[in-house]
Amino acid sequence: MPNSASYADLIDDRPQDGIFRIHRSIYNDPSILEAEYRNIFERGWLFLCHEAIIPKPGDYFTTHMGRQPVFVIRKEDGKIAAYPNACGHRGSLLLKPRSGNTKSITCPYHGFCFDPEGRCVSAPKRATGWPAELALTQFDLQPIARVDSYRGFVFGSLTLDVPSLTEHLGGATALMDIFVAPAPQPLEIVSGYSIYETACNWKVMHENGPDAYHAPVVHNNFAAAIAHREKRAGASGFRKTDTGRLTARIASASYDLGNGHTAFWQERPAPEAFPIWGQREALSRRFTPGQLAWMTERGRHVTVFPNLLMNDLASTHLRVYRPLGVDRMETIIWCIAPVGEPAEARAARLRKFEDFFLPSGMATPDDVAIAEAAQQASWAHASPWSVLSRGLHSCHEGPDDAARELGFVPQLSSDSWDHEVAIRGVYRRWLDMMVREPGRANA
Amino acid sequence: MLDAQLQAEVADFLYREARLLDQQRWKEWLDLYAEDAVFWVPAPRMSGGYTDDPELELNYIYILGRAGLEARIVRIETNSSMASTPPPRTCHLVTGVTIENATATEIRAAASWQVVSFSEQRGQQLRSGSYDYLLRRAGSSFLIARKKIVLVEHVIDGYFDVYAV
């Protein structure tokens, strides 16, 4: 990015003129990634993990906050804390990826030992070689400034000056409340997961989630493959696959939830193919018809800025994103499901997941290939603008009827899932966080 | 009957499967599979190792029945899959073919594999791992009743499909 340019010059946001464009240098300029690490990933709420990964005291999960390695651990009192995954002595990684259980944490380098409160409790040969009374407290792990969870979703911030987690999540909480299955039904992360690396900027992939406009084009081959399988071998009950969203005209809507969070829903042409359909009667006793429709008759997609994606379109999943470089990123993906669901429903949920997602599924590889192609195209500086103005004229402030039914108030609503209102919200938030950089003039 | 002739016949069969994939002779490749064939690639567990209850744990690929394998080929042949148009050129190296167990009707065989693949999009990629086959005797040859593929790597660079593992 030229020194004279500001981040605001890269987001051409003029709704009054029917224009919303982003400059593709945001995908390939290393100085922008550096600023994103400082201003977004290392300063503000980030999704860390789901509590179901660390149910028992001593359970831990290793991850990153921007560039910084951290681990999340369930303490003896049941509370969750996060620490830098770096020994307070000489800084070796303390815990290996990805998860496990430990009573104490021993550094593999010099053998310093820490408890789940982050306190350094022992150092080898402590009595010799050090000044008389070695204060172990100097090695204590400094807790990550803010850690909190909402409905089992654990978030952390490396800086203290952030709003409460629920304030940050805003309208996303209503969608998190009903994701997979509504409370009090506990959720689990199904055994098995995947990590994949993609040769694109993290924002290219982040955009791909809320972008339903691509689905019939990129994933039509998924519908064709499933149609062949079901014609040849048949499928019934939850084993059937609903591909109607890729091939038919359906009711839908999309939302800018504020703070960079997004959502969309699409009516399910075959809602009976999804495991939650089996709970419909029980749910109908607890929820209004509108809420019930959200849970059982609509595919839902939510992103929480900047690194969490949760959707229940093909199957119920969580994805967390991390930039590895300006043109490389990591995705971790899990299947999330109600604890104790019948085996047949669980198996069907997993098979739908494997069909569509993962770097080995029949849809995610095409999203990855498209994202990598978009990354390469970002170098076409002669044509540097991406247009994201679809639905710009038809979106409106506040909730639509569906949002009112569930009880959330989006910044903007649009009456189609393939409008780009959500992605515009992401980039408005991105700019807002980028220009708050200390010492950098707001445009 | 664990004899050298059976070992050679099984090895030839596995090499033939590899060659059909490398030559993208999809129909002939599918014909090696039984109608009720299982094609299974387990996923890693966060605590280490791989999932081993394919029904109730997550897998990279868990296809029950030949029609599901055919669906993978249908997807390629739509020519609209960005990841598989054209499908990467592959070279399968299959080695260490070992008969684990043999009955009058079935043979369990293990092997190691490496696949070098090349596409314009992703350049050259190398993957490797192990095969665990359950073969059913069918006339003078075999049908694949189950193929389990375990990958060495836990982190996947890019993506893969049934023809590149």
Coordinates of C-alpha atoms in Angstrom, one line a residue:
Chain A
M1 CA 0.0 0.0 0.0
P2 CA 1.4 3.4 -0.9
N3 CA 2.3 5.5 2.1
S4 CA 0.0 8.2 1.1
A5 CA -3.0 5.9 0.9
S6 CA -5.1 5.2 4.0
Y7 CA -7.1 2.1 4.8
A8 CA -10.3 4.0 4.1
D9 CA -9.2 4.4 0.5
L10 CA -9.3 0.7 0.1
I11 CA -13.0 0.4 1.1
D12 CA -15.0 2.4 -1.4
D13 CA -18.2 2.7 0.6
R14 CA -20.7 5.1 -1.1
P15 CA -24.2 3.6 -0.7
Q16 CA -25.8 6.8 -1.8
D17 CA -24.1 6.3 -5.2
G18 CA -24.9 2.6 -5.3
I19 CA -21.2 1.8 -4.9
F20 CA -19.4 -0.6 -2.5
R21 CA -16.0 -1.8 -3.6
I22 CA -12.9 -3.1 -2.0
H23 CA -9.4 -2.7 -3.3
R24 CA -7.8 -6.1 -3.8
S25 CA -4.5 -5.0 -2.3
I26 CA -6.1 -5.9 1.0
Y27 CA -5.5 -9.5 0.1
N28 CA -1.8 -9.3 -0.8
D29 CA -0.2 -6.3 0.9
P30 CA 2.1 -7.6 3.7
S31 CA 1.9 -4.3 5.6
I32 CA -1.9 -4.7 5.8
L33 CA -1.5 -8.2 7.3
E34 CA 0.9 -6.7 9.9
A35 CA -1.7 -4.1 10.8
E36 CA -4.4 -6.7 11.0
Y37 CA -2.4 -8.7 13.5
R38 CA -2.0 -5.7 15.6
N39 CA -5.4 -4.2 15.3
I40 CA -7.8 -7.1 14.8
F41 CA -6.3 -10.4 15.9
E42 CA -4.1 -9.2 18.8
R43 CA -6.5 -6.6 20.0
G44 CA -10.2 -7.6 20.4
W45 CA -12.3 -10.7 21.0
L46 CA -11.3 -13.8 19.1
F47 CA -12.9 -17.2 19.2
L48 CA -10.6 -19.7 20.9
C49 CA -12.5 -23.0 21.2
H50 CA -15.7 -24.6 22.4
E51 CA -15.9 -25.7 26.0
A52 CA -16.9 -29.2 24.9
I53 CA -13.2 -29.6 23.9
I54 CA -12.1 -29.0 27.5
P55 CA -14.9 -30.4 29.7
K56 CA -12.8 -31.6 32.7
P57 CA -10.3 -29.8 35.0
G58 CA -6.8 -30.0 33.4
D59 CA -8.2 -30.3 29.9
Y60 CA -6.4 -27.9 27.5
F61 CA -6.5 -26.8 23.9
T62 CA -3.6 -25.1 22.1
T63 CA -4.3 -22.4 19.5
H64 CA -3.2 -18.9 18.4
M65 CA -4.3 -15.4 18.8
G66 CA -3.0 -13.7 15.7
R67 CA 0.7 -14.6 15.7
Q68 CA 0.8 -15.5 19.4
P69 CA 0.6 -19.2 20.6
V70 CA -1.8 -19.6 23.5
F71 CA -3.5 -22.4 25.3
V72 CA -6.9 -22.6 26.9
I73 CA -7.2 -24.7 30.1
R74 CA -10.0 -25.8 32.4
K75 CA -8.9 -25.0 36.0
E76 CA -9.5 -27.0 39.1
D77 CA -12.4 -24.7 40.0
G78 CA -14.0 -25.4 36.6
K79 CA -13.3 -21.9 35.3
I80 CA -11.5 -21.4 32.0
A81 CA -8.3 -19.5 31.6
A82 CA -5.9 -18.9 28.7
Y83 CA -2.2 -18.2 28.7
P84 CA 0.6 -17.6 26.3
N85 CA 1.9 -21.0 25.2
A86 CA 5.4 -19.9 26.1
C87 CA 7.4 -20.8 29.2
G88 CA 7.9 -17.9 31.6
H89 CA 11.6 -18.9 31.9
R90 CA 13.0 -19.1 28.4
G91 CA 10.0 -19.3 26.2
S92 CA 9.7 -22.8 24.8
L93 CA 6.2 -23.9 23.8
L94 CA 4.7 -25.5 26.9
L95 CA 2.0 -27.6 25.5
K96 CA 1.9 -29.5 22.2
P97 CA -1.0 -29.3 19.8
R98 CA -3.9 -29.8 20.0
S99 CA -5.6 -31.0 23.2
G100 CA -5.1 -33.2 26.2
N101 CA -5.3 -33.3 30.0
T102 CA -2.6 -32.4 32.4
K103 CA -2.4 -31.9 36.2
S104 CA 0.6 -29.6 35.8
I105 CA 2.5 -28.1 32.9
T106 CA 6.2 -28.9 32.6
C107 CA 8.3 -27.0 30.2
P108 CA 10.1 -29.5 27.8
Y109 CA 13.2 -27.2 27.7
H110 CA 14.5 -26.7 31.3
G111 CA 11.8 -28.4 33.2
F112 CA 10.1 -25.4 34.9
C113 CA 6.7 -26.5 36.1
F114 CA 3.4 -24.5 36.2
D115 CA 0.0 -25.2 37.7
P116 CA -3.3 -24.5 35.8
E117 CA -3.5 -21.1 37.5
G118 CA -0.4 -20.2 35.6
R119 CA 1.8 -20.1 38.7
C120 CA 5.4 -21.3 38.4
V121 CA 5.6 -24.0 41.1
S122 CA 9.1 -25.4 40.6
A123 CA 12.4 -24.9 38.8
P124 CA 15.1 -27.6 38.5
K125 CA 18.2 -27.1 40.8
R126 CA 16.4 -24.3 42.4
A127 CA 18.8 -24.3 45.4
T128 CA 21.9 -23.7 43.4
G129 CA 23.2 -21.3 40.8
W130 CA 20.4 -18.7 41.4
P131 CA 20.5 -15.8 43.8
A132 CA 19.6 -16.8 47.4
E133 CA 15.8 -16.8 47.3
L134 CA 14.7 -17.4 43.8
A135 CA 11.2 -15.8 43.3
L136 CA 9.4 -18.2 41.1
T137 CA 6.6 -15.6 40.6
Q138 CA 8.8 -13.9 38.1
F139 CA 8.2 -16.9 35.8
D140 CA 4.4 -17.0 36.2
L141 CA 2.4 -17.2 33.0
Q142 CA 0.5 -13.9 32.4
P143 CA -3.1 -14.8 31.8
I144 CA -4.7 -13.6 28.5
A145 CA -6.3 -10.3 29.4
R146 CA -9.9 -11.3 28.8
V147 CA -11.5 -14.8 28.6
D148 CA -15.2 -15.4 28.6
S149 CA -17.6 -17.8 27.1
Y150 CA -21.1 -17.6 25.7
R151 CA -23.2 -20.9 25.4
G152 CA -19.9 -22.8 25.5
F153 CA -18.1 -20.7 22.9
V154 CA -14.9 -19.5 24.5
F155 CA -13.5 -16.2 23.4
G156 CA -10.4 -14.3 24.5
S157 CA -8.8 -10.8 24.0
L158 CA -5.2 -9.9 24.4
T159 CA -6.2 -6.4 25.4
L160 CA -8.4 -5.4 28.4
D161 CA -10.2 -2.5 26.8
V162 CA -12.9 -4.5 25.0
P163 CA -16.7 -4.4 25.6
S164 CA -18.3 -7.4 27.4
L165 CA -18.5 -10.6 25.3
T166 CA -22.3 -10.4 25.0
E167 CA -22.1 -6.8 23.9
H168 CA -19.5 -7.7 21.3
L169 CA -21.5 -10.7 20.0
G170 CA -24.7 -8.6 19.9
G171 CA -27.3 -10.1 17.5
A172 CA -25.2 -13.2 17.0
T173 CA -26.2 -14.4 20.5
A174 CA -29.8 -15.2 19.4
L175 CA -28.4 -17.4 16.6
M176 CA -25.9 -19.0 18.9
D177 CA -28.7 -19.8 21.3
I178 CA -30.4 -22.1 18.8
F179 CA -27.3 -23.3 16.9
V180 CA -27.4 -27.2 16.6
A181 CA -30.0 -27.5 19.4
P182 CA -31.3 -25.0 21.9
A183 CA -30.2 -24.9 25.6
P184 CA -30.4 -26.7 28.0
Q185 CA -29.4 -29.5 25.5
P186 CA -25.6 -29.8 25.9
L187 CA -23.4 -29.9 22.8
E188 CA -20.3 -32.0 22.0
I189 CA -17.5 -31.7 19.6
V190 CA -17.7 -35.0 17.7
S191 CA -14.4 -36.9 17.8
G192 CA -12.2 -36.2 14.8
Y193 CA -11.4 -32.9 13.2
S194 CA -9.5 -31.4 10.3
I195 CA -6.9 -28.7 9.8
Y196 CA -6.2 -27.5 6.3
E197 CA -4.1 -24.8 4.8
T198 CA -5.2 -22.7 1.9
A199 CA -3.1 -20.4 -0.3
C200 CA -5.2 -17.3 0.2
N201 CA -5.5 -14.3 2.4
W202 CA -7.8 -15.0 5.4
K203 CA -10.3 -12.5 4.2
V204 CA -10.9 -14.3 0.9
M205 CA -12.1 -17.3 2.8
H206 CA -13.9 -15.2 5.4
E207 CA -15.9 -13.7 2.6
N208 CA -16.7 -17.0 1.1
G209 CA -18.8 -18.1 4.1
P210 CA -21.4 -15.3 4.1
D211 CA -21.4 -15.3 0.3
A212 CA -24.3 -17.4 -0.8
Y213 CA -24.3 -15.9 -4.3
H214 CA -21.6 -18.4 -5.3
A215 CA -23.3 -21.5 -4.0
P216 CA -25.4 -22.6 -7.1
V217 CA -22.4 -21.9 -9.3
V218 CA -19.6 -23.5 -7.3
H219 CA -21.6 -26.3 -5.7
N220 CA -23.9 -27.3 -8.5
N221 CA -21.6 -30.3 -9.0
F222 CA -22.3 -31.3 -5.4
A223 CA -26.0 -31.5 -6.2
A224 CA -25.3 -33.5 -9.3
A225 CA -23.1 -36.0 -7.4
I226 CA -25.7 -36.5 -4.7
A227 CA -28.5 -36.8 -7.3
H228 CA -26.6 -39.7 -8.9
R229 CA -26.0 -41.4 -5.6
E230 CA -29.6 -41.2 -4.4
K231 CA -30.9 -42.3 -7.8
R232 CA -28.6 -45.3 -7.8
A233 CA -28.7 -46.3 -4.1
G234 CA -31.7 -44.6 -2.7
A235 CA -31.8 -42.6 0.6
S236 CA -34.4 -42.1 3.2
G237 CA -35.0 -40.4 6.5
F238 CA -32.0 -38.4 7.8
R239 CA -29.8 -40.3 5.2
K240 CA -31.4 -38.2 2.5
T241 CA -29.4 -35.1 1.4
D242 CA -31.2 -31.8 0.9
T243 CA -29.5 -30.1 -2.0
G244 CA -32.6 -27.9 -2.9
R245 CA -30.8 -24.8 -1.7
L246 CA -28.3 -25.2 -4.5
T247 CA -30.9 -25.8 -7.2
A248 CA -34.2 -24.3 -6.4
R249 CA -35.6 -20.8 -5.7
I250 CA -36.1 -20.6 -1.9
A251 CA -37.1 -18.1 0.7
S252 CA -34.0 -16.6 2.4
A253 CA -32.6 -13.5 4.1
S254 CA -29.2 -12.1 5.1
Y255 CA -28.1 -9.8 7.8
D256 CA -25.3 -7.5 8.9
L257 CA -25.4 -8.2 12.6
G258 CA -23.0 -5.3 13.5
N259 CA -19.4 -5.5 14.8
G260 CA -18.5 -7.5 11.6
H261 CA -20.8 -10.4 12.5
T262 CA -23.1 -11.8 9.8
A263 CA -25.9 -14.3 9.3
F264 CA -28.1 -15.7 6.6
W265 CA -30.8 -18.3 6.5
Q266 CA -32.5 -20.3 3.7
E267 CA -35.7 -22.2 3.8
R268 CA -35.0 -26.0 3.7
P269 CA -36.8 -27.7 0.8
A270 CA -36.5 -31.0 2.6
P271 CA -36.3 -30.2 6.4
E272 CA -37.1 -33.8 7.3
A273 CA -33.6 -34.8 6.1
F274 CA -32.0 -33.1 9.1
P275 CA -31.5 -34.7 12.5
I276 CA -33.2 -31.8 14.4
W277 CA -36.4 -32.7 12.6
G278 CA -36.6 -35.7 15.0
Q279 CA -36.9 -33.2 17.9
R280 CA -39.6 -31.1 16.4
E281 CA -42.4 -32.2 18.6
A282 CA -40.4 -31.8 21.9
L283 CA -39.2 -28.4 20.7
S284 CA -42.7 -27.2 19.8
R285 CA -43.7 -27.4 23.4
R286 CA -41.0 -25.0 24.4
F287 CA -40.8 -22.5 21.5
T288 CA -43.1 -20.4 19.4
P289 CA -43.9 -21.4 15.9
G290 CA -41.5 -18.7 14.6
Q291 CA -38.6 -19.9 16.8
L292 CA -39.4 -23.5 15.8
A293 CA -39.2 -22.6 12.1
W294 CA -35.8 -21.1 12.7
M295 CA -34.5 -24.3 14.3
T296 CA -36.1 -26.9 12.1
E297 CA -37.0 -25.4 8.7
R298 CA -34.1 -23.0 8.0
G299 CA -30.5 -23.7 7.2
R300 CA -28.5 -21.1 9.1
H301 CA -25.1 -19.5 8.7
V302 CA -23.3 -17.2 11.1
T303 CA -19.9 -15.6 11.2
V304 CA -18.4 -13.9 14.2
F305 CA -15.7 -11.5 13.3
P306 CA -12.9 -12.1 12.7
N307 CA -12.3 -15.8 13.0
L308 CA -15.4 -18.0 13.7
L309 CA -17.8 -19.5 11.3
M310 CA -20.7 -21.7 12.4
N311 CA -23.3 -23.1 10.0
D312 CA -26.0 -25.6 9.8
L313 CA -26.6 -25.7 6.0
A314 CA -25.3 -29.1 5.0
S315 CA -24.5 -30.2 8.5
T316 CA -23.6 -28.6 11.9
H317 CA -20.1 -27.3 12.0
L318 CA -17.7 -24.8 13.5
R319 CA -14.7 -23.4 11.7
V320 CA -11.9 -21.2 13.0
Y321 CA -9.6 -19.2 10.7
R322 CA -6.1 -18.0 11.3
P323 CA -3.8 -16.0 8.9
L324 CA -0.4 -17.7 8.4
G325 CA 0.9 -15.1 6.0
V326 CA -0.6 -12.6 3.6
D327 CA -1.4 -15.4 1.1
R328 CA -1.8 -18.4 3.4
M329 CA -4.3 -19.3 6.1
E330 CA -5.3 -22.2 8.3
T331 CA -8.8 -23.5 8.9
I332 CA -9.7 -25.8 11.8
I333 CA -13.1 -27.5 11.4
W334 CA -15.2 -29.6 13.8
C335 CA -18.6 -31.2 13.7
I336 CA -20.8 -30.1 16.6
A337 CA -23.8 -32.1 17.8
P338 CA -26.2 -32.6 20.7
V339 CA -24.8 -34.9 23.4
G340 CA -26.5 -38.2 23.5
E341 CA -28.4 -38.0 20.1
P342 CA -29.5 -41.4 18.7
A343 CA -26.8 -43.2 16.8
E344 CA -28.7 -43.1 13.5
A345 CA -29.1 -39.3 13.7
R346 CA -25.4 -38.9 14.7
A347 CA -24.3 -41.1 11.8
A348 CA -26.5 -39.2 9.3
R349 CA -25.1 -35.8 10.6
L350 CA -21.5 -37.0 10.2
R351 CA -22.1 -38.4 6.7
K352 CA -23.7 -35.1 5.5
F353 CA -20.7 -33.3 7.0
E354 CA -18.1 -35.6 5.2
D355 CA -20.0 -35.3 2.0
F356 CA -19.8 -31.5 1.9
F357 CA -17.1 -30.2 4.1
L358 CA -13.4 -31.0 4.8
P359 CA -10.5 -30.8 2.3
S360 CA -11.7 -34.2 1.1
G361 CA -15.5 -33.5 0.8
M362 CA -17.4 -32.7 -2.4
A363 CA -17.8 -29.0 -1.8
T364 CA -15.1 -27.5 0.4
P365 CA -12.4 -28.3 -2.1
D366 CA -14.2 -26.2 -4.6
D367 CA -14.4 -23.3 -2.2
V368 CA -10.7 -23.7 -1.5
A369 CA -9.8 -23.8 -5.2
I370 CA -12.0 -20.7 -5.8
A371 CA -10.4 -18.9 -2.9
E372 CA -6.9 -19.7 -4.2
A373 CA -7.9 -18.5 -7.6
A374 CA -9.2 -15.2 -6.2
Q375 CA -5.9 -14.8 -4.3
Q376 CA -4.0 -15.1 -7.5
A377 CA -6.3 -12.7 -9.3
S378 CA -5.7 -10.1 -6.6
W379 CA -2.4 -9.4 -8.3
A380 CA -4.2 -8.1 -11.4
H381 CA -3.5 -4.5 -10.3
A382 CA -4.8 -3.2 -13.6
S383 CA -8.3 -4.1 -12.4
P384 CA -8.0 -3.7 -8.6
W385 CA -11.6 -3.4 -7.4
S386 CA -14.0 -6.1 -6.2
V387 CA -17.7 -5.1 -6.4
L388 CA -19.9 -6.0 -3.4
S389 CA -22.9 -3.8 -4.1
R390 CA -25.5 -6.6 -4.6
G391 CA -28.6 -5.8 -2.6
L392 CA -27.3 -2.4 -1.6
H393 CA -30.5 -0.7 -2.7
S394 CA -32.9 -3.2 -1.2
C395 CA -31.4 -3.8 2.2
H396 CA -33.0 -1.9 5.1
E397 CA -32.0 -0.9 8.6
G398 CA -33.1 -3.0 11.6
P399 CA -34.9 -6.4 11.7
D400 CA -37.1 -8.1 9.2
D401 CA -40.0 -10.3 10.3
A402 CA -37.8 -13.4 10.7
A403 CA -35.3 -11.5 12.8
R404 CA -38.2 -10.3 15.0
E405 CA -39.4 -13.9 15.5
L406 CA -36.0 -14.9 16.9
G407 CA -35.5 -11.7 18.7
F408 CA -32.4 -10.1 17.3
V409 CA -31.8 -6.6 15.9
P410 CA -29.4 -6.6 12.9
Q411 CA -27.9 -3.4 11.6
L412 CA -29.2 -4.2 8.2
S413 CA -31.5 -6.9 6.7
S414 CA -31.8 -8.0 3.2
D415 CA -34.5 -10.3 1.8
S416 CA -32.1 -12.7 0.0
W417 CA -29.3 -14.9 1.2
D418 CA -27.3 -14.1 -1.9
H419 CA -27.2 -10.3 -1.3
E420 CA -23.9 -8.9 -0.1
V421 CA -25.1 -7.0 2.9
A422 CA -23.3 -9.3 5.3
I423 CA -19.9 -9.0 3.5
R424 CA -20.2 -5.2 3.5
G425 CA -20.7 -5.4 7.2
V426 CA -17.5 -7.4 7.6
Y427 CA -15.5 -4.8 5.7
R428 CA -17.1 -1.9 7.5
R429 CA -16.0 -3.5 10.8
W430 CA -12.6 -4.3 9.3
L431 CA -12.0 -0.7 8.4
D432 CA -13.3 0.5 11.8
M433 CA -10.7 -1.7 13.6
M434 CA -7.9 -0.8 11.2
V435 CA -8.2 2.9 11.5
R436 CA -8.2 2.8 15.3
E437 CA -4.5 2.0 15.1
P438 CA -2.6 4.2 17.5
G439 CA -0.5 6.8 15.6
R440 CA -2.2 6.2 12.3
A441 CA -4.4 9.0 11.1
N442 CA -8.1 8.2 10.4
A443 CA -8.9 8.9 6.8
Chain B
M1 CA -3.2 -70.3 2.2
L2 CA -0.6 -67.6 2.5
D3 CA 1.6 -68.4 -0.5
A4 CA 3.7 -66.4 -2.8
Q5 CA 1.3 -66.8 -5.7
L6 CA -1.5 -65.2 -3.7
Q7 CA 0.8 -62.4 -2.6
A8 CA 1.7 -61.7 -6.2
E9 CA -1.9 -61.8 -7.4
V10 CA -3.0 -59.3 -4.7
A11 CA 0.0 -57.1 -5.5
D12 CA -0.9 -57.1 -9.2
F13 CA -4.5 -56.2 -8.3
L14 CA -3.4 -53.3 -6.2
Y15 CA -1.0 -52.1 -8.9
R16 CA -3.8 -52.3 -11.4
E17 CA -6.1 -50.2 -9.3
A18 CA -3.3 -47.6 -8.9
R19 CA -2.7 -47.6 -12.7
L20 CA -6.4 -47.2 -13.5
L21 CA -6.5 -44.1 -11.2
D22 CA -3.3 -42.7 -12.7
Q23 CA -4.7 -43.2 -16.2
Q24 CA -8.1 -41.7 -15.1
R25 CA -9.9 -44.8 -16.4
W26 CA -12.7 -44.1 -13.9
K27 CA -15.2 -46.7 -15.2
E28 CA -12.7 -49.5 -15.0
W29 CA -11.6 -48.3 -11.6
L30 CA -15.1 -48.3 -10.2
D31 CA -15.5 -51.9 -11.6
L32 CA -12.9 -53.0 -9.1
Y33 CA -15.3 -52.2 -6.2
A34 CA -18.1 -54.4 -4.9
E35 CA -21.6 -52.9 -4.9
D36 CA -21.5 -52.7 -1.1
A37 CA -17.9 -51.5 -0.9
V38 CA -16.7 -49.2 1.9
F39 CA -14.1 -46.5 1.1
W40 CA -12.8 -45.1 4.3
V41 CA -10.2 -42.4 5.1
P42 CA -10.2 -41.7 8.9
A43 CA -9.7 -38.1 10.2
P44 CA -7.2 -37.2 12.9
R45 CA -8.2 -36.9 16.5
M46 CA -7.1 -33.8 18.5
S47 CA -5.5 -35.9 21.1
G48 CA -3.4 -37.7 18.4
G49 CA -4.0 -40.7 16.2
Y50 CA -7.0 -41.3 14.0
T51 CA -10.6 -41.9 14.5
D52 CA -11.5 -45.6 14.4
D53 CA -15.3 -45.8 14.7
P54 CA -16.2 -44.6 11.3
E55 CA -20.0 -44.6 11.9
L56 CA -19.9 -42.3 14.9
E57 CA -16.6 -40.4 14.6
L58 CA -15.6 -38.0 11.9
N59 CA -13.8 -39.2 8.8
Y60 CA -12.2 -37.4 5.9
I61 CA -14.1 -39.8 3.6
Y62 CA -16.5 -42.6 4.5
I63 CA -18.4 -43.9 1.5
L64 CA -20.8 -46.7 2.0
G65 CA -21.5 -48.4 -1.3
R66 CA -20.2 -48.1 -4.8
A67 CA -22.8 -45.5 -5.7
G68 CA -21.1 -43.1 -3.4
L69 CA -17.8 -43.6 -5.1
E70 CA -19.5 -43.1 -8.5
A71 CA -20.8 -39.8 -7.2
R72 CA -17.2 -38.6 -6.8
I73 CA -16.6 -39.4 -10.5
V74 CA -19.9 -37.8 -11.5
R75 CA -18.6 -34.6 -9.8
I76 CA -15.4 -34.7 -11.8
E77 CA -17.3 -35.3 -15.0
T78 CA -19.6 -32.2 -14.5
N79 CA -16.4 -30.2 -15.4
S80 CA -17.7 -27.6 -13.0
S81 CA -15.7 -28.6 -10.0
M82 CA -13.0 -26.0 -9.7
A83 CA -10.9 -28.4 -7.6
S84 CA -11.1 -31.3 -10.0
T85 CA -11.2 -29.7 -13.5
P86 CA -9.1 -31.0 -14.9
P87 CA -8.4 -33.7 -12.3
P88 CA -4.7 -33.6 -11.2
R89 CA -2.3 -36.0 -12.9
T90 CA -1.3 -38.5 -10.3
C91 CA 1.4 -41.2 -9.9
H92 CA 0.6 -43.8 -7.3
L93 CA 3.5 -45.8 -5.8
V94 CA 2.3 -48.8 -4.0
T95 CA 4.7 -50.9 -2.1
G96 CA 5.1 -53.4 0.8
V97 CA 2.1 -55.4 -0.2
T98 CA 1.5 -57.9 2.6
I99 CA -1.3 -60.5 3.0
E100 CA -2.6 -60.1 6.5
N101 CA -5.2 -62.9 6.4
A102 CA -6.8 -65.1 3.8
T103 CA -9.9 -67.3 3.8
A104 CA -11.6 -69.1 1.0
T105 CA -13.6 -66.0 0.2
E106 CA -11.7 -63.0 1.5
I107 CA -8.2 -61.6 1.7
R108 CA -7.0 -58.9 4.0
A109 CA -4.0 -57.1 2.6
A110 CA -1.9 -54.1 3.7
A111 CA 0.4 -51.8 1.7
S112 CA 2.1 -48.5 1.8
W113 CA 1.6 -45.7 -0.7
Q114 CA 2.8 -42.4 -2.0
V115 CA 1.0 -40.3 -4.5
V116 CA 2.6 -37.5 -6.4
S117 CA 0.0 -35.3 -8.0
F118 CA 0.3 -32.3 -10.2
S119 CA -2.2 -29.6 -11.2
E120 CA -1.8 -26.2 -12.7
Q121 CA -3.6 -24.8 -9.7
R122 CA -1.6 -26.3 -6.9
G123 CA 1.6 -27.5 -8.6
Q124 CA 3.1 -30.7 -7.3
Q125 CA 1.9 -32.3 -4.1
L126 CA 3.1 -35.3 -2.3
R127 CA 0.9 -37.4 0.0
S128 CA 1.6 -40.8 1.6
G129 CA 0.2 -43.3 4.0
S130 CA -1.0 -46.9 4.3
Y131 CA -3.7 -49.0 2.8
D132 CA -5.7 -51.7 4.5
Y133 CA -7.7 -53.7 1.9
L134 CA -10.5 -56.3 2.3
L135 CA -10.7 -58.1 -1.0
R136 CA -13.4 -60.6 -2.0
R137 CA -12.5 -63.4 -4.4
A138 CA -14.4 -62.9 -7.7
G139 CA -13.6 -65.6 -10.3
S140 CA -9.9 -65.4 -11.1
S141 CA -9.6 -61.9 -9.6
F142 CA -10.9 -59.8 -6.7
L143 CA -13.4 -57.2 -5.8
I144 CA -12.6 -54.5 -3.2
A145 CA -15.0 -54.9 -0.3
R146 CA -13.3 -52.3 1.8
K147 CA -10.4 -49.9 1.4
K148 CA -9.1 -48.0 4.4
I149 CA -6.6 -45.3 3.7
V150 CA -4.6 -43.6 6.5
L151 CA -2.7 -40.4 5.7
V152 CA 0.6 -39.6 7.2
E153 CA -0.1 -35.9 7.5
H154 CA -2.4 -34.3 10.0
V155 CA -2.5 -30.9 8.3
I156 CA -3.8 -30.9 4.8
D157 CA -2.3 -28.5 2.3
G158 CA -5.0 -27.8 -0.2
Y159 CA -7.5 -30.6 -0.7
F160 CA -7.6 -34.2 -2.0
D161 CA -10.1 -36.6 -3.5
V162 CA -10.4 -40.4 -3.8
Y163 CA -8.1 -40.5 -6.8
A164 CA -5.1 -38.8 -5.2
V165 CA -4.6 -40.9 -2.0

